[in-house]
Amino acid sequence: MVPYKAASFLVLGWGIFMLAGAAVAGYFMGTAALSLLVIAAVAGTLAFSVGHFLNRGRKQAFIMALATGITLVLLLGGLTSAAFSGNPIPIDLMANAWAPSPRDVSLLVSSAMLIATVCLLVSLLIFARPIYRSFPKKQPQH
């Protein structure tokens, strides 16, 4: 398999993970997860677009994937640190002992998205030279 096509599948899988994380956050947190929902939905949609253009052999899509990864590391890092540094919420052990609090769900989902984004970015940076050299010399005309 050509390296840029493998990178496109990696970016596509990351987009699916981001959209699934948005769905989990929306289900458990409701409107309290608005910033997390917007970031994850935009990232998932952008990942589908970038993955498509990577699969078509566009060098600009690879640069866009790197820029998106760096931007999302910063955004998700801010959300994760905000969720982590929030005031602890006491849990009433008699009622709703198993119900997750919105702060806990926000911390879990944003940190999972941050870890997935860092893994994507590291793998794209490690294999940047083979991916970039594997693009076709002439851009396809369609």
Backbone as a printed PyTorch tensor [residue, N CA C, xyz], in Angstrom:
tensor([[[  0.8470,  -1.1750,   0.0000],
         [  0.0000,   0.0000,   0.0000],
         [  0.8920,   1.2380,   0.0000]],

        [[  0.4860,   2.2070,  -0.7730],
         [  1.2170,   3.4650,  -0.8760],
         [  1.0750,   4.2210,   0.4500]],

        [[  2.1640,   4.8000,   0.9600],
         [  2.0880,   5.4540,   2.2800],
         [  1.0460,   6.5570,   2.4040]],

        [[  0.8200,   7.3320,   1.3490],
         [ -0.1680,   8.4010,   1.5040],
         [ -1.5870,   7.8460,   1.5890]],

        [[ -1.8350,   6.6780,   0.9880],
         [ -3.1550,   6.0550,   1.1230],
         [ -3.3380,   5.5000,   2.5320]],

        [[ -2.2770,   4.9560,   3.1140],
         [ -2.3620,   4.4900,   4.5030],
         [ -2.6010,   5.6590,   5.4450]],

        [[ -1.9650,   6.7880,   5.1630],
         [ -2.1910,   7.9810,   5.9840],
         [ -3.6260,   8.4670,   5.8530]],

        [[ -4.2100,   8.3140,   4.6680],
         [ -5.6010,   8.7440,   4.5000],
         [ -6.5420,   7.8770,   5.3250]],

        [[ -6.2720,   6.5790,   5.4090],
         [ -7.1110,   5.7120,   6.2430],
         [ -6.9110,   6.0100,   7.7270]],

        [[ -5.7000,   6.3670,   8.0980],
         [ -5.4270,   6.7480,   9.4830],
         [ -6.1920,   8.0200,   9.8550]],

        [[ -6.1870,   9.0010,   8.9790],
         [ -6.9160,  10.2490,   9.2270],
         [ -8.4200,   9.9880,   9.2390]],

        [[ -8.9010,   9.1150,   8.3730],
         [-10.3190,   8.7770,   8.3580],
         [-10.7400,   8.0950,   9.6590]],

        [[ -9.9290,   7.1590,  10.1480],
         [-10.2230,   6.5060,  11.4290],
         [-10.2170,   7.4870,  12.5800]],

        [[ -9.3200,   8.4480,  12.5290],
         [ -9.2850,   9.4900,  13.5600],
         [-10.5540,  10.3280,  13.5150]],

        [[-11.0340,  10.6240,  12.3190],
         [-12.2770,  11.3790,  12.1790],
         [-13.4740,  10.6260,  12.7340]],

        [[-13.5250,   9.3310,  12.4930],
         [-14.6040,   8.5150,  13.0540],
         [-14.5340,   8.5210,  14.5700]],

        [[-13.3300,   8.4310,  15.1250],
         [-13.1700,   8.4640,  16.5800],
         [-13.6070,   9.8080,  17.1540]],

        [[-13.2830,  10.8820,  16.4690],
         [-13.6830,  12.2100,  16.9470],
         [-15.1980,  12.3700,  16.9220]],

        [[-15.8490,  11.8900,  15.8750],
         [-17.3070,  11.9780,  15.8110],
         [-17.9640,  11.0910,  16.8660]],

        [[-17.3750,   9.9230,  17.1280],
         [-17.9130,   9.0560,  18.1820],
         [-17.7390,   9.7030,  19.5520]],

        [[-16.6200,  10.3620,  19.7640],
         [-16.4130,  11.0810,  21.0260],
         [-17.4060,  12.2120,  21.2020]],

        [[-17.7320,  12.8870,  20.1100],
         [-18.7450,  13.9470,  20.1800],
         [-20.1030,  13.3690,  20.5240]],

        [[-20.4160,  12.2100,  19.9750],
         [-21.6990,  11.5760,  20.2740],
         [-21.7790,  11.1500,  21.7350]],

        [[-20.6920,  10.5990,  22.2660],
         [-20.6690,  10.1940,  23.6810],
         [-20.8010,  11.4070,  24.5860]],

        [[-20.0810,  12.4610,  24.2750],
         [-20.1650,  13.6770,  25.0910],
         [-21.5570,  14.2860,  25.0230]],

        [[-22.1440,  14.3050,  23.8540],
         [-23.4870,  14.8490,  23.7170],
         [-24.5260,  14.0190,  24.4350]],

        [[-24.3500,  12.7100,  24.4310],
         [-25.3150,  11.8300,  25.0990],
         [-25.2630,  11.9910,  26.6130]],

        [[-24.0680,  12.0100,  27.1800],
         [-23.9420,  12.0540,  28.6360],
         [-23.9940,  13.4670,  29.2090]],

        [[-23.5960,  14.4640,  28.4370],
         [-23.4940,  15.8120,  28.9850],
         [-24.5560,  16.7690,  28.4710]],

        [[-25.1570,  16.4770,  27.3440],
         [-26.1770,  17.3660,  26.8000],
         [-25.5800,  18.6810,  26.3270]],

        [[-26.2370,  19.7780,  26.6760],
         [-25.7740,  21.0860,  26.2130],
         [-24.5400,  21.5760,  26.9610]],

        [[-24.1640,  20.9040,  28.0430],
         [-22.9540,  21.2970,  28.7650],
         [-21.6970,  20.9780,  27.9570]],

        [[-21.8370,  20.1400,  26.9590],
         [-20.6860,  19.7300,  26.1490],
         [-20.6040,  20.4930,  24.8370]],

        [[-21.1370,  21.6980,  24.7950],
         [-21.2310,  22.4160,  23.5280],
         [-19.8620,  22.6860,  22.9010]],

        [[-18.8950,  23.1440,  23.6800],
         [-17.5730,  23.4240,  23.1070],
         [-16.8950,  22.1420,  22.6420]],

        [[-17.0380,  21.0820,  23.4160],
         [-16.4540,  19.7970,  23.0320],
         [-17.1510,  19.2410,  21.7920]],

        [[-18.4660,  19.4060,  21.7190],
         [-19.2160,  18.9390,  20.5510],
         [-18.8020,  19.6770,  19.2840]],

        [[-18.6560,  20.9710,  19.3790],
         [-18.2990,  21.7630,  18.1980],
         [-16.8980,  21.4010,  17.7180]],

        [[-15.9530,  21.3130,  18.6440],
         [-14.5780,  20.9810,  18.2600],
         [-14.5120,  19.5950,  17.6370]],

        [[-15.1790,  18.6190,  18.2520],
         [-15.1260,  17.2550,  17.7350],
         [-15.8590,  17.1200,  16.4060]],

        [[-16.9840,  17.7990,  16.2520],
         [-17.7250,  17.7170,  14.9900],
         [-16.9490,  18.3660,  13.8470]],

        [[-16.3480,  19.5100,  14.1070],
         [-15.5410,  20.1660,  13.0700],
         [-14.3160,  19.3140,  12.7400]],

        [[-13.6780,  18.7550,  13.7660],
         [-12.4960,  17.9190,  13.5250],
         [-12.8620,  16.6560,  12.7540]],

        [[-13.9740,  16.0260,  13.1010],
         [-14.3950,  14.8250,  12.3870],
         [-14.7240,  15.1040,  10.9340]],

        [[-15.4480,  16.1880,  10.6850],
         [-15.7940,  16.5550,   9.3130],
         [-14.5500,  16.9310,   8.5170]],

        [[-13.6590,  17.6790,   9.1390],
         [-12.4160,  18.0560,   8.4780],
         [-11.5470,  16.8310,   8.2070]],

        [[-11.5580,  15.8700,   9.1210],
         [-10.7740,  14.6510,   8.9210],
         [-11.2990,  13.8440,   7.7370]],

        [[-12.6170,  13.7950,   7.5600],
         [-13.1670,  13.1080,   6.3910],
         [-12.7260,  13.7960,   5.0970]],

        [[-12.7520,  15.1130,   5.0810],
         [-12.3420,  15.8540,   3.8840],
         [-10.8560,  15.6690,   3.6020]],

        [[-10.0530,  15.8190,   4.6340],
         [ -8.6020,  15.6770,   4.4650],
         [ -8.2500,  14.2450,   4.0670]],

        [[ -8.9050,  13.2580,   4.6790],
         [ -8.6660,  11.8640,   4.3150],
         [ -9.0190,  11.5760,   2.8670]],

        [[-10.1000,  12.1690,   2.3970],
         [-10.4950,  11.9900,   0.9930],
         [ -9.4380,  12.5680,   0.0560]],

        [[ -8.9900,  13.7810,   0.3390],
         [ -8.0030,  14.4040,  -0.5440],
         [ -6.6240,  13.7550,  -0.4100]],

        [[ -6.3130,  13.2090,   0.7570],
         [ -5.0750,  12.4270,   0.8820],
         [ -5.1530,  11.1810,   0.0130]],

        [[ -6.2940,  10.5410,   0.0130],
         [ -6.4670,   9.3380,  -0.7900],
         [ -6.3880,   9.6480,  -2.2800]],

        [[ -6.7250,  10.8560,  -2.6730],
         [ -6.6410,  11.2800,  -4.0700],
         [ -5.2360,  11.7280,  -4.4510]],

        [[ -4.3200,  11.7870,  -3.4920],
         [ -2.9320,  12.1190,  -3.7930],
         [ -2.6130,  13.5930,  -3.7780]],

        [[ -3.2600,  14.3550,  -2.9460],
         [ -3.0080,  15.7990,  -2.8540],
         [ -2.0250,  16.0880,  -1.7270]],

        [[ -0.9130,  16.7280,  -2.0720],
         [  0.0960,  17.0580,  -1.0620],
         [ -0.4180,  18.0760,  -0.0580]],

        [[ -1.2800,  18.9670,  -0.4900],
         [ -1.8150,  19.9870,   0.4020],
         [ -2.6370,  19.3630,   1.5250]],

        [[ -3.2510,  18.2270,   1.2610],
         [ -4.0520,  17.5620,   2.2890],
         [ -3.1650,  17.0430,   3.4190]],

        [[ -1.9580,  16.6140,   3.0900],
         [ -1.0460,  16.1510,   4.1370],
         [ -0.6300,  17.3080,   5.0370]],

        [[ -0.3490,  18.4410,   4.4390],
         [  0.0040,  19.6260,   5.2280],
         [ -1.1860,  20.0670,   6.0730]],

        [[ -2.3790,  19.9690,   5.5070],
         [ -3.5930,  20.3210,   6.2540],
         [ -3.8290,  19.3550,   7.4140]],

        [[ -3.5180,  18.0770,   7.2230],
         [ -3.6650,  17.1060,   8.3110],
         [ -2.7230,  17.4430,   9.4630]],

        [[ -1.4950,  17.8250,   9.1400],
         [ -0.5530,  18.2170,  10.1890],
         [ -1.0060,  19.4850,  10.9010]],

        [[ -1.4750,  20.4660,  10.1460],
         [ -1.9400,  21.7180,  10.7580],
         [ -3.1750,  21.4860,  11.6260]],

        [[ -4.0770,  20.6380,  11.1700],
         [ -5.2670,  20.3150,  11.9600],
         [ -4.8840,  19.6040,  13.2470]],

        [[ -3.9480,  18.6770,  13.1620],
         [ -3.5050,  17.9640,  14.3600],
         [ -2.8790,  18.8860,  15.3900]],

        [[ -2.0320,  19.7960,  14.9340],
         [ -1.3910,  20.7350,  15.8640],
         [ -2.4220,  21.6580,  16.5010]],

        [[ -3.3520,  22.1600,  15.7010],
         [ -4.3950,  23.0450,  16.2360],
         [ -5.2700,  22.3250,  17.2520]],

        [[ -5.6300,  21.0880,  16.9480],
         [ -6.5020,  20.3520,  17.8660],
         [ -5.7880,  19.9090,  19.1340]],

        [[ -4.4930,  19.6890,  19.0610],
         [ -3.7540,  19.4020,  20.2950],
         [ -3.8410,  20.5970,  21.2330]],

        [[ -3.7140,  21.7890,  20.6880],
         [ -3.8190,  22.9890,  21.5240],
         [ -5.2350,  23.1760,  22.0710]],

        [[ -6.2500,  23.0280,  21.2210],
         [ -7.6320,  23.2150,  21.6680],
         [ -8.0620,  22.1510,  22.6780]],

        [[ -7.7730,  20.8940,  22.3700],
         [ -8.1740,  19.8190,  23.2840],
         [ -7.3410,  19.8260,  24.5580]],

        [[ -6.1010,  20.2830,  24.4710],
         [ -5.3000,  20.4360,  25.6860],
         [ -5.8980,  21.4580,  26.6250]],

        [[ -6.3940,  22.5540,  26.0610],
         [ -7.0640,  23.5630,  26.8870],
         [ -8.3420,  23.0400,  27.5130]],

        [[ -9.1410,  22.2980,  26.7320],
         [-10.3760,  21.7320,  27.2860],
         [-10.0930,  20.6910,  28.3610]],

        [[ -9.0760,  19.8660,  28.1310],
         [ -8.7430,  18.8350,  29.1130],
         [ -8.2180,  19.4550,  30.3960]],

        [[ -7.3720,  20.4620,  30.2810],
         [ -6.8600,  21.0930,  31.5020],
         [ -7.9600,  21.8400,  32.2410]],

        [[ -8.9180,  22.4250,  31.5140],
         [-10.0440,  23.0920,  32.1750],
         [-10.9250,  22.0850,  32.9000]],

        [[-11.1460,  20.9190,  32.2900],
         [-11.9610,  19.8930,  32.9490],
         [-11.2150,  19.2820,  34.1250]],

        [[ -9.8860,  19.1760,  34.0050],
         [ -9.1040,  18.5630,  35.0780],
         [ -8.9720,  19.4840,  36.2820]],

        [[ -8.8780,  20.7780,  36.0500],
         [ -8.6560,  21.7060,  37.1540],
         [ -9.9490,  22.2270,  37.7720]],

        [[-11.0920,  21.7100,  37.3310],
         [-12.3700,  22.1350,  37.8980],
         [-12.5110,  21.6850,  39.3380]],

        [[-13.4510,  22.3120,  40.0350],
         [-13.6910,  21.9400,  41.4230],
         [-14.2650,  20.5320,  41.4960]],

        [[-13.8050,  19.7390,  42.4560],
         [-14.3560,  18.3890,  42.5830],
         [-15.8290,  18.4350,  42.9760]],

        [[-16.6020,  17.5770,  42.3500],
         [-18.0330,  17.5170,  42.6180],
         [-18.2860,  16.3590,  43.5780]],

        [[-18.8190,  16.6210,  44.7830],
         [-19.0950,  15.5130,  45.7030],
         [-20.2340,  14.6520,  45.1760]],

        [[-20.0790,  13.3690,  45.2960],
         [-21.0780,  12.4300,  44.8020],
         [-21.8750,  11.9020,  45.9820]],

        [[-23.1840,  12.0000,  45.8770],
         [-24.0540,  11.4290,  46.8980],
         [-24.0820,   9.9190,  46.6810]],

        [[-23.5580,   9.1760,  47.6270],
         [-23.4320,   7.7350,  47.4480],
         [-24.7660,   7.0060,  47.5260]],

        [[-25.7660,   7.6330,  48.1270],
         [-27.0590,   6.9660,  48.2420],
         [-27.8970,   7.1160,  46.9640]],

        [[-27.7910,   8.2240,  46.2940],
         [-28.5750,   8.4590,  45.0790],
         [-27.6280,   8.7970,  43.9340]],

        [[-27.8870,   8.2010,  42.8040],
         [-27.0960,   8.4430,  41.5890],
         [-25.6190,   8.1160,  41.7750]],

        [[-25.3410,   7.0190,  42.4320],
         [-23.9450,   6.6470,  42.6620],
         [-23.2510,   6.2550,  41.3620]],

        [[-24.0090,   5.7410,  40.4120],
         [-23.3940,   5.2850,  39.1710],
         [-23.5770,   6.2720,  38.0270]],

        [[-24.2490,   7.3670,  38.2760],
         [-24.4390,   8.3690,  37.2250],
         [-23.1710,   9.2090,  37.0860]],

        [[-22.6080,   9.2620,  35.8920],
         [-21.3910,  10.0670,  35.7210],
         [-21.7140,  11.5520,  35.7470]],

        [[-20.8300,  12.3060,  36.3540],
         [-21.0220,  13.7580,  36.3750],
         [-20.5340,  14.3380,  35.0430]],

        [[-21.0680,  15.4760,  34.6340],
         [-20.6240,  16.0820,  33.3670],
         [-19.1350,  16.4100,  33.3550]],

        [[-18.5770,  16.7900,  34.4970],
         [-17.1530,  17.1090,  34.5590],
         [-16.3090,  15.8650,  34.2980]],

        [[-16.7370,  14.7240,  34.8620],
         [-15.9910,  13.4880,  34.6450],
         [-16.0650,  13.0400,  33.1880]],

        [[-17.2350,  13.1550,  32.6000],
         [-17.3880,  12.7760,  31.1980],
         [-16.5750,  13.7110,  30.3080]],

        [[-16.5870,  14.9900,  30.6190],
         [-15.8110,  15.9530,  29.8390],
         [-14.3240,  15.6420,  29.9190]],

        [[-13.8510,  15.3230,  31.1080],
         [-12.4400,  14.9720,  31.2740],
         [-12.1020,  13.7020,  30.5050]],

        [[-12.9590,  12.7070,  30.5940],
         [-12.7100,  11.4400,  29.9180],
         [-12.7020,  11.6040,  28.4000]],

        [[-13.7150,  12.2540,  27.8690],
         [-13.8340,  12.3790,  26.4140],
         [-12.7600,  13.3030,  25.8480]],

        [[-12.5310,  14.4420,  26.4920],
         [-11.5300,  15.3650,  25.9480],
         [-10.1240,  14.7880,  26.0480]],

        [[ -9.8350,  14.0430,  27.1110],
         [ -8.5030,  13.4360,  27.2020],
         [ -8.3460,  12.2910,  26.2060]],

        [[ -9.4060,  11.5300,  25.9470],
         [ -9.3230,  10.4750,  24.9330],
         [ -9.1150,  11.0690,  23.5450]],

        [[ -9.8160,  12.1590,  23.2560],
         [ -9.6260,  12.8290,  21.9660],
         [ -8.2310,  13.4250,  21.8540]],

        [[ -7.7270,  13.9690,  22.9560],
         [ -6.3780,  14.5340,  22.9520],
         [ -5.3410,  13.4470,  22.7010]],

        [[ -5.4910,  12.3080,  23.3500],
         [ -4.5430,  11.2040,  23.1560],
         [ -4.6020,  10.6940,  21.7200]],

        [[ -5.8060,  10.5520,  21.1660],
         [ -5.9330,  10.0930,  19.7790],
         [ -5.3170,  11.0930,  18.8080]],

        [[ -5.4900,  12.3740,  19.0780],
         [ -4.9260,  13.4040,  18.2020],
         [ -3.4060,  13.4240,  18.2860]],

        [[ -2.8750,  13.2710,  19.4840],
         [ -1.4140,  13.2270,  19.6390],
         [ -0.8450,  11.9950,  18.9400]],

        [[ -1.5080,  10.8490,  19.0630],
         [ -1.0390,   9.6380,  18.3800],
         [ -1.0660,   9.8120,  16.8650]],

        [[ -2.1230,  10.4240,  16.3480],
         [ -2.1970,  10.6900,  14.9100],
         [ -1.0760,  11.6240,  14.4780]],

        [[ -0.8910,  12.6930,  15.2290],
         [  0.1250,  13.6770,  14.8680],
         [  1.5260,  13.0770,  14.9280]],

        [[  1.8040,  12.2860,  15.9410],
         [  3.1230,  11.6530,  16.0560],
         [  3.3560,  10.6750,  14.9090]],

        [[  2.3450,   9.8690,  14.5800],
         [  2.5350,   8.9160,  13.4900],
         [  2.6880,   9.6250,  12.1420]],

        [[  1.9680,  10.7220,  11.9360],
         [  2.1520,  11.4730,  10.6910],
         [  3.5200,  12.1410,  10.6350]],

        [[  4.0030,  12.6260,  11.7710],
         [  5.3200,  13.2680,  11.7860],
         [  6.4520,  12.2570,  11.6470]],

        [[  6.2990,  11.0810,  12.2390],
         [  7.3450,  10.0610,  12.1170],
         [  7.4920,   9.6180,  10.6620]],

        [[  6.3620,   9.4300,   9.9960],
         [  6.3980,   8.9460,   8.6190],
         [  6.1780,  10.0630,   7.6040]],

        [[  6.5240,  11.2890,   7.9600],
         [  6.2780,  12.4280,   7.0680],
         [  7.0730,  12.3200,   5.7730]],

        [[  8.3190,  11.9530,   5.8520],
         [  9.1450,  11.8840,   4.6430],
         [  8.6620,  10.8000,   3.6770]],

        [[  8.4200,   9.5480,   4.1380],
         [  7.9080,   8.5600,   3.1720],
         [  6.5210,   8.9060,   2.6260]],

        [[  5.6850,   9.5000,   3.4680],
         [  4.3470,   9.8760,   2.9910],
         [  4.4660,  10.9640,   1.9350]],

        [[  5.2550,  11.9730,   2.2070],
         [  5.3610,  13.1020,   1.2780],
         [  6.0260,  12.6880,  -0.0340]],

        [[  6.9890,  11.7780,   0.0290],
         [  7.6700,  11.3320,  -1.1930],
         [  6.8310,  10.3560,  -2.0110]],

        [[  5.8130,   9.7560,  -1.3930],
         [  5.0110,   8.7720,  -2.1180],
         [  3.9010,   9.3950,  -2.9600]],

        [[  3.6860,  10.6950,  -2.8330],
         [  2.6610,  11.3410,  -3.6470],
         [  3.0640,  11.2840,  -5.1140]],

        [[  2.0900,  11.2310,  -6.0140],
         [  2.4200,  11.2400,  -7.4450],
         [  3.1370,  12.5350,  -7.8230]],

        [[  4.0330,  12.4330,  -8.7800],
         [  4.8080,  13.6070,  -9.1910],
         [  3.9140,  14.6600,  -9.8330]],

        [[  2.9880,  14.2200, -10.6440],
         [  2.0700,  15.1520, -11.2930],
         [  0.7060,  14.9990, -10.6310]],

        [[  0.1010,  16.1160, -10.2830],
         [ -1.2140,  16.0770,  -9.6530],
         [ -2.2390,  15.5560, -10.6590]],

        [[ -3.1250,  14.6480, -10.2230],
         [ -4.1360,  14.1260, -11.1510],
         [ -5.1280,  15.2160, -11.5610]],

        [[ -5.4840,  15.2120, -12.8340],
         [ -6.4450,  16.1810, -13.3660],
         [ -7.7990,  15.5020, -13.4890]],

        [[ -8.7660,  15.9830, -12.7110],
         [-10.1170,  15.3920, -12.7650],
         [-11.1420,  16.4450, -12.9560]]])
